[in-house]
Amino acid sequence: MPLTTTSIRNLQQQGRLEAAISVCQQALALADNVAVRALLGTLYCQNCDFDAGRECLQKLQNTGTAFDAETLTDLAGIHLLLKEPVQALQQLDLALASNPDYTLAQTRRGLVLMQTGHYALAMADLSAGLKHCPEPQRPSLHINLARCALLLADAETALQHVELAQTLGGESQEQWLLVAVDAYIALDRWSDAERAIQQALEADRDKIQCVKLLALVLAAQNKHDEAAHQLRKALVQHPEDTGLLLQLSALASVRGHYGESVHCLRAAIKIAPENASLWAQLAQQGKRHFAEKEARLAAEKAMSLTTGNTGVERAEALTAMAGVISDTDGQLAETYYREALALVPDYVPACLGVGHLLLQWGRVDEAVAQFEAVTARHPIAGYGALINARRFPDDPAVLARIEKMAYSPSLQGPVSSGLLFDLAAAWEHRKDYAKAFHFADAADAASRNALTYNAAKHQQDCDAIRRTFNAGFFAARADYGVQSTLPVFVLGMPRSGTTLVEQLLGGHPDIFVAGEIGIMSGVIQKLNAWERHVGSGQHYPECVADLDAELSRKFAGLVLAELQTYSADARYVVDKLPHNFEHIGLIRLLFPNAAIIHVLREPRDVAVSNYFTDYQAKFGGMGFAYSLTDIGGQLLDHQRLMAHWDKALTRPILTVRYEDVVADTEAEARKILAYLGLEWTAAVLDYQNLERAVKTASIWQVRQPIYQTSTEKWRRYQPFLQPLEDVLNAPAAEPDLTMIPAEQRLPPGLFFKGMQYLYDQQGRQAAAVFEEVLSHNPKHAAAMHMLGVALYQQNQLEPALTWFKAAIARHPGHAGWYRNLGLVCAALGMVEEAQNAYQKAQKLKTLHDEQDDFWR
């Protein structure tokens, strides 16, 4: 080894990077030397000057010469620091082929293998390097060995390496401290974890790192509020620390606090806007929480920031983009996943992403092969995906390993609910039903910590729906909606068999099945936005009382336009969202002739299936599914609503029993097609081979032939279902639905009758109508304001002013109302008040974009 590189490496090992770079530059000024240039590139990257490091790399690649093991290892170092593990591994394999005992190459290959998830192989290389490396480097190697052991769920071995690193000392205390705390947490040694943090604080080590560790320790003991408090307190003193923001974001995410998680990510991005990883994480959060537009923009930003990159950051950006578009363009998503894997073949998120796409498309064997490949690098993620695809581990040792990881405390808390759900499914497959229920029960209990589901509130909402959409309501609105039969709704309790029925329909050439598109939920959002625009102060379902026939047709037209984007020529487009059973009244208001197929299943089978399913409810709905008592309440709400629709509606709903579909699929399929007025085709029976994506919790079932064991499943768990039985068998307490609120007794479209008078400049008639509206609903802010407009038209300025102020007091967010207030104030000579009103209107002008866009 030349003396020049030896002296430079000594400076490098001492952490004197600037001095080492200077020596390299001086040596290269005298004569070009590939070994020195390779080492300089590594030093640049270690010093965070990645552009200079890449420039060295490019110059070396253009020489066309063969390199020795030392130079190849430094080339790998550049690739490693540029997060290009594939290229790094290629160089290191070449280096070790020429010099198998080169310690630096062995240790660097261990680091690359760590980065790509090959933790067992990484430990082999790092252990080999440990035997011959200089003593100052040994603490770092022990720390990396400890990290690998932790990721292999071997906390005891990890702690042994941590203790060796601590004994050897050096400048690595922050590093071993982090791994030590992780190891102590995995072993439930809370006092040791806190003592290690206190030791670091006393040694005046990095206080921010200590706060992060303390938050981890607190969260792992289910003290999430206290953990968040510690992080926020540290952020007051260090508002520019992106690490604190990221940990607070992660903590909020595991608790299901989407808004806070995104807020923290945005704050971090404001500090480091060129950090592609932050944008990718923002995209993933947006996708998880149905903020599709924001997710797409964040993914595009990550993509643009990594253009030309060939390492992990680019793979992360590609994977984020693939995840964002996977529901709308699966083929392009697969392309992005494959590109990520071409850059980093072992990138676990991309491997899993491809596997889930293949599973959705029914290519089960290919998906399983993908998941099996992941088990070699990330056993827990791989086995979890295999279990979800109903490929269960045969080796009890694997299940024991998963169980050990499930009870390893983390930021999520003392246990991992997702792994517990996996174990419940695996033990059910092994027919150990007591053990299966034990894990499902533990998973649900852990999940409830992050949920805010309110069963009483859900029952009140369902009662409001029944009270609003009664027979009299529909009789008074016989001319509402449109006559189109394009939409078909398949609904029922979740896990009742709706996906199976949807798949049967999908085999018919005249039917397009769009999946769980939730189109009626979108209508409800628009109705609430519309009411905010109008200013009545009411919400769904009460707000439908204000709709007139023309507006009902407008809302129906929006639905039809959206459905036609799924298929322009299908006779029927199916929306299969189970909870549409709550929206049947709105469906019938907009589409009196729409087909509605209700799937019914034995309630206890529904309950057990929901209780064993991880909906990740902290990220959305389905909060009822984590308590047998709440599931029972939801079942009763469903039963009451369906009985109500049978009485309130004129066109019948088709009810299909899941058990009947299982017993005689063809007979039930014929009944469904007859209800739709369609000719029989045997293609509907080949549902498991249907080439379309399935994205629900039933994803694996619809790829299998129908099996009888899915019925009467609840009997396996009968000893554990008493909380459910107590709810289902309790005496019914039926609320009084005859007391219809006064605002709902308004003649249909009365408010808009008054609006038409206003447009026609008939202020007196308009005033009479709005007074009638207010006699029924004195809190109707929009009627207050429009009464003021009617009076203004009649030049009754002071009474108009009174009503304008009353309306704004009830609904202060309407820009147009402030403009009108300004007009009447100006007409009365109240100059200052008029200016204030106009300024307020200007500030509010950009709010409620959704409502304004809708009305434009």
Short mmCIF file of C-alpha atoms in Angstrom, two decimals, residues 21-235:
data_model
loop_
_atom_site.label_atom_id
_atom_site.label_comp_id
_atom_site.label_asym_id
_atom_site.label_seq_id
_atom_site.Cartn_x
_atom_site.Cartn_y
_atom_site.Cartn_z
CA ILE A 21 -9.05 15.57 1.66
CA SER A 22 -6.32 18.21 1.55
CA VAL A 23 -3.57 15.57 1.43
CA CYS A 24 -5.40 13.75 -1.39
CA GLN A 25 -5.73 16.96 -3.38
CA GLN A 26 -2.02 17.74 -2.94
CA ALA A 27 -1.05 14.24 -4.05
CA LEU A 28 -3.29 14.41 -7.15
CA ALA A 29 -1.85 17.82 -8.06
CA LEU A 30 1.54 16.15 -8.38
CA ALA A 31 0.38 13.05 -10.25
CA ASP A 32 -2.89 11.33 -11.06
CA ASN A 33 -3.35 8.20 -8.97
CA VAL A 34 -6.49 6.06 -9.16
CA ALA A 35 -6.12 4.77 -5.59
CA VAL A 36 -5.86 8.29 -4.20
CA ARG A 37 -8.77 9.51 -6.33
CA ALA A 38 -10.98 6.63 -5.15
CA LEU A 39 -10.08 7.39 -1.56
CA LEU A 40 -10.75 11.10 -2.17
CA GLY A 41 -14.21 10.26 -3.51
CA THR A 42 -15.00 8.31 -0.35
CA LEU A 43 -13.75 11.19 1.81
CA TYR A 44 -15.87 13.69 -0.09
CA CYS A 45 -18.97 11.59 0.48
CA GLN A 46 -18.13 11.07 4.15
CA ASN A 47 -17.88 14.86 4.37
CA CYS A 48 -21.34 15.16 2.70
CA ASP A 49 -19.96 16.63 -0.53
CA PHE A 50 -21.74 14.07 -2.67
CA ASP A 51 -21.40 15.94 -5.97
CA ALA A 52 -17.62 15.97 -5.62
CA GLY A 53 -17.67 12.29 -4.67
CA ARG A 54 -19.70 11.42 -7.76
CA GLU A 55 -17.31 13.43 -9.92
CA CYS A 56 -14.40 11.34 -8.64
CA LEU A 57 -16.40 8.21 -9.38
CA GLN A 58 -17.10 9.28 -12.95
CA LYS A 59 -13.43 10.09 -13.61
CA LEU A 60 -12.42 6.68 -12.32
CA GLN A 61 -15.04 4.91 -14.43
CA ASN A 62 -13.71 6.66 -17.52
CA THR A 63 -10.13 5.45 -17.03
CA GLY A 64 -10.88 1.97 -18.38
CA THR A 65 -8.18 0.45 -16.18
CA ALA A 66 -8.38 -2.56 -13.85
CA PHE A 67 -8.34 -1.71 -10.15
CA ASP A 68 -6.78 -3.45 -7.20
CA ALA A 69 -8.77 -4.54 -4.13
CA GLU A 70 -8.02 -1.30 -2.25
CA THR A 71 -9.30 0.91 -5.07
CA LEU A 72 -12.33 -1.28 -5.69
CA THR A 73 -13.19 -1.05 -2.00
CA ASP A 74 -13.02 2.74 -2.07
CA LEU A 75 -15.14 2.79 -5.22
CA ALA A 76 -17.65 0.71 -3.28
CA GLY A 77 -17.40 3.21 -0.43
CA ILE A 78 -18.47 6.00 -2.78
CA HIS A 79 -21.41 3.96 -4.06
CA LEU A 80 -22.36 3.00 -0.52
CA LEU A 81 -22.41 6.63 0.66
CA LEU A 82 -24.35 7.62 -2.46
CA LYS A 83 -26.91 4.97 -1.45
CA GLU A 84 -26.21 2.80 -4.48
CA PRO A 85 -25.86 -0.61 -2.81
CA VAL A 86 -26.03 -2.73 -5.97
CA GLN A 87 -22.99 -1.07 -7.50
CA ALA A 88 -21.21 -1.12 -4.14
CA LEU A 89 -21.77 -4.85 -3.80
CA GLN A 90 -20.42 -5.50 -7.29
CA GLN A 91 -17.18 -3.67 -6.52
CA LEU A 92 -16.76 -5.39 -3.17
CA ASP A 93 -17.31 -8.84 -4.64
CA LEU A 94 -14.53 -8.07 -7.14
CA ALA A 95 -12.26 -6.80 -4.38
CA LEU A 96 -12.74 -9.90 -2.26
CA ALA A 97 -12.30 -12.14 -5.27
CA SER A 98 -8.82 -10.71 -5.70
CA ASN A 99 -8.05 -10.45 -1.99
CA PRO A 100 -10.35 -12.61 0.18
CA ASP A 101 -8.76 -11.40 3.43
CA TYR A 102 -9.05 -7.67 2.78
CA THR A 103 -10.68 -6.53 6.03
CA LEU A 104 -12.02 -3.19 4.80
CA ALA A 105 -13.79 -4.89 1.87
CA GLN A 106 -15.33 -7.45 4.22
CA THR A 107 -16.66 -4.82 6.62
CA ARG A 108 -17.97 -2.61 3.85
CA ARG A 109 -19.72 -5.54 2.24
CA GLY A 110 -21.30 -6.22 5.61
CA LEU A 111 -22.61 -2.64 5.64
CA VAL A 112 -24.05 -3.02 2.13
CA LEU A 113 -25.73 -6.28 3.10
CA MET A 114 -27.21 -4.52 6.13
CA GLN A 115 -28.53 -1.75 3.89
CA THR A 116 -30.21 -4.30 1.63
CA GLY A 117 -31.74 -6.38 4.42
CA HIS A 118 -29.42 -9.42 4.34
CA TYR A 119 -28.77 -9.29 8.06
CA ALA A 120 -27.45 -12.82 8.60
CA LEU A 121 -24.98 -12.48 5.71
CA ALA A 122 -24.04 -9.03 6.98
CA MET A 123 -23.20 -10.48 10.39
CA ALA A 124 -20.91 -13.06 8.77
CA ASP A 125 -18.93 -10.38 6.91
CA LEU A 126 -18.81 -7.99 9.86
CA SER A 127 -17.67 -10.77 12.19
CA ALA A 128 -14.91 -11.73 9.74
CA GLY A 129 -13.80 -8.12 9.51
CA LEU A 130 -13.82 -7.78 13.27
CA LYS A 131 -10.98 -10.31 13.62
CA HIS A 132 -8.47 -8.21 11.70
CA CYS A 133 -9.67 -4.58 11.83
CA PRO A 134 -7.76 -1.89 13.77
CA GLU A 135 -8.89 -1.53 17.36
CA PRO A 136 -10.44 1.97 16.95
CA GLN A 137 -12.89 0.54 14.40
CA ARG A 138 -14.08 -2.35 16.52
CA PRO A 139 -16.74 -0.48 18.54
CA SER A 140 -18.50 0.53 15.33
CA LEU A 141 -18.40 -3.03 14.03
CA HIS A 142 -19.89 -4.33 17.28
CA ILE A 143 -22.65 -1.72 17.03
CA ASN A 144 -23.48 -2.80 13.49
CA LEU A 145 -23.44 -6.44 14.54
CA ALA A 146 -25.85 -5.50 17.33
CA ARG A 147 -28.16 -3.78 14.82
CA CYS A 148 -28.21 -6.88 12.64
CA ALA A 149 -28.96 -9.09 15.63
CA LEU A 150 -31.85 -6.84 16.64
CA LEU A 151 -33.29 -7.00 13.15
CA LEU A 152 -33.04 -10.78 13.37
CA ALA A 153 -35.00 -10.65 16.65
CA ASP A 154 -31.97 -11.72 18.70
CA ALA A 155 -31.88 -9.07 21.42
CA GLU A 156 -29.56 -11.06 23.68
CA THR A 157 -26.81 -11.25 21.05
CA ALA A 158 -27.40 -7.59 20.24
CA LEU A 159 -26.85 -6.64 23.86
CA GLN A 160 -23.62 -8.63 24.02
CA HIS A 161 -22.23 -6.63 21.10
CA VAL A 162 -23.45 -3.39 22.66
CA GLU A 163 -21.64 -4.17 25.88
CA LEU A 164 -18.44 -4.98 23.97
CA ALA A 165 -18.73 -1.68 22.09
CA GLN A 166 -19.24 0.14 25.36
CA THR A 167 -16.22 -1.58 26.90
CA LEU A 168 -13.99 -0.67 23.96
CA GLY A 169 -15.09 2.98 24.24
CA GLY A 170 -13.98 5.37 21.53
CA GLU A 171 -16.18 8.06 19.98
CA SER A 172 -19.19 5.86 19.47
CA GLN A 173 -21.27 6.36 22.62
CA GLU A 174 -24.29 7.84 20.79
CA GLN A 175 -24.22 4.88 18.42
CA TRP A 176 -24.08 2.14 21.04
CA LEU A 177 -26.56 4.00 23.21
CA LEU A 178 -29.20 3.89 20.47
CA VAL A 179 -28.80 0.16 19.93
CA ALA A 180 -28.56 -0.50 23.67
CA VAL A 181 -31.90 1.17 24.28
CA ASP A 182 -33.49 -0.82 21.43
CA ALA A 183 -32.10 -4.03 22.93
CA TYR A 184 -33.25 -3.18 26.45
CA ILE A 185 -36.73 -2.39 25.14
CA ALA A 186 -36.87 -5.70 23.25
CA LEU A 187 -36.00 -7.45 26.51
CA ASP A 188 -38.50 -5.38 28.58
CA ARG A 189 -35.62 -3.98 30.62
CA TRP A 190 -37.16 -0.53 31.02
CA SER A 191 -35.05 0.65 33.94
CA ASP A 192 -31.85 -0.30 32.07
CA ALA A 193 -33.06 1.63 29.01
CA GLU A 194 -33.77 4.73 31.07
CA ARG A 195 -30.46 4.34 32.92
CA ALA A 196 -28.59 4.24 29.61
CA ILE A 197 -30.28 7.44 28.52
CA GLN A 198 -29.52 9.11 31.84
CA GLN A 199 -25.91 7.98 31.54
CA ALA A 200 -25.64 9.71 28.18
CA LEU A 201 -27.19 12.89 29.54
CA GLU A 202 -24.72 12.93 32.44
CA ALA A 203 -21.88 12.49 29.96
CA ASP A 204 -23.21 15.60 28.17
CA ARG A 205 -23.92 13.61 25.01
CA ASP A 206 -26.33 14.67 22.29
CA LYS A 207 -29.43 15.77 24.20
CA ILE A 208 -31.66 15.64 21.12
CA GLN A 209 -30.73 12.00 20.57
CA CYS A 210 -31.47 11.31 24.22
CA VAL A 211 -34.93 12.87 23.88
CA LYS A 212 -35.64 10.67 20.87
CA LEU A 213 -34.59 7.61 22.83
CA LEU A 214 -36.67 8.65 25.83
CA ALA A 215 -39.71 9.06 23.56
CA LEU A 216 -39.10 5.57 22.21
CA VAL A 217 -38.92 4.11 25.71
CA LEU A 218 -42.12 5.87 26.76
CA ALA A 219 -44.03 4.87 23.62
CA ALA A 220 -42.93 1.26 23.99
CA GLN A 221 -44.64 1.30 27.40
CA ASN A 222 -47.84 2.70 25.85
CA LYS A 223 -47.12 6.18 27.23
CA HIS A 224 -47.63 7.84 23.87
CA ASP A 225 -48.92 11.16 25.19
CA GLU A 226 -45.88 11.55 27.43
CA ALA A 227 -43.57 10.58 24.54
CA ALA A 228 -45.16 13.20 22.29
CA HIS A 229 -44.84 15.79 25.07
CA GLN A 230 -41.10 15.14 25.37
CA LEU A 231 -40.60 15.51 21.62
CA ARG A 232 -42.63 18.73 21.41
CA LYS A 233 -40.74 20.18 24.35
CA ALA A 234 -37.45 19.46 22.59
CA LEU A 235 -38.78 21.02 19.38
#
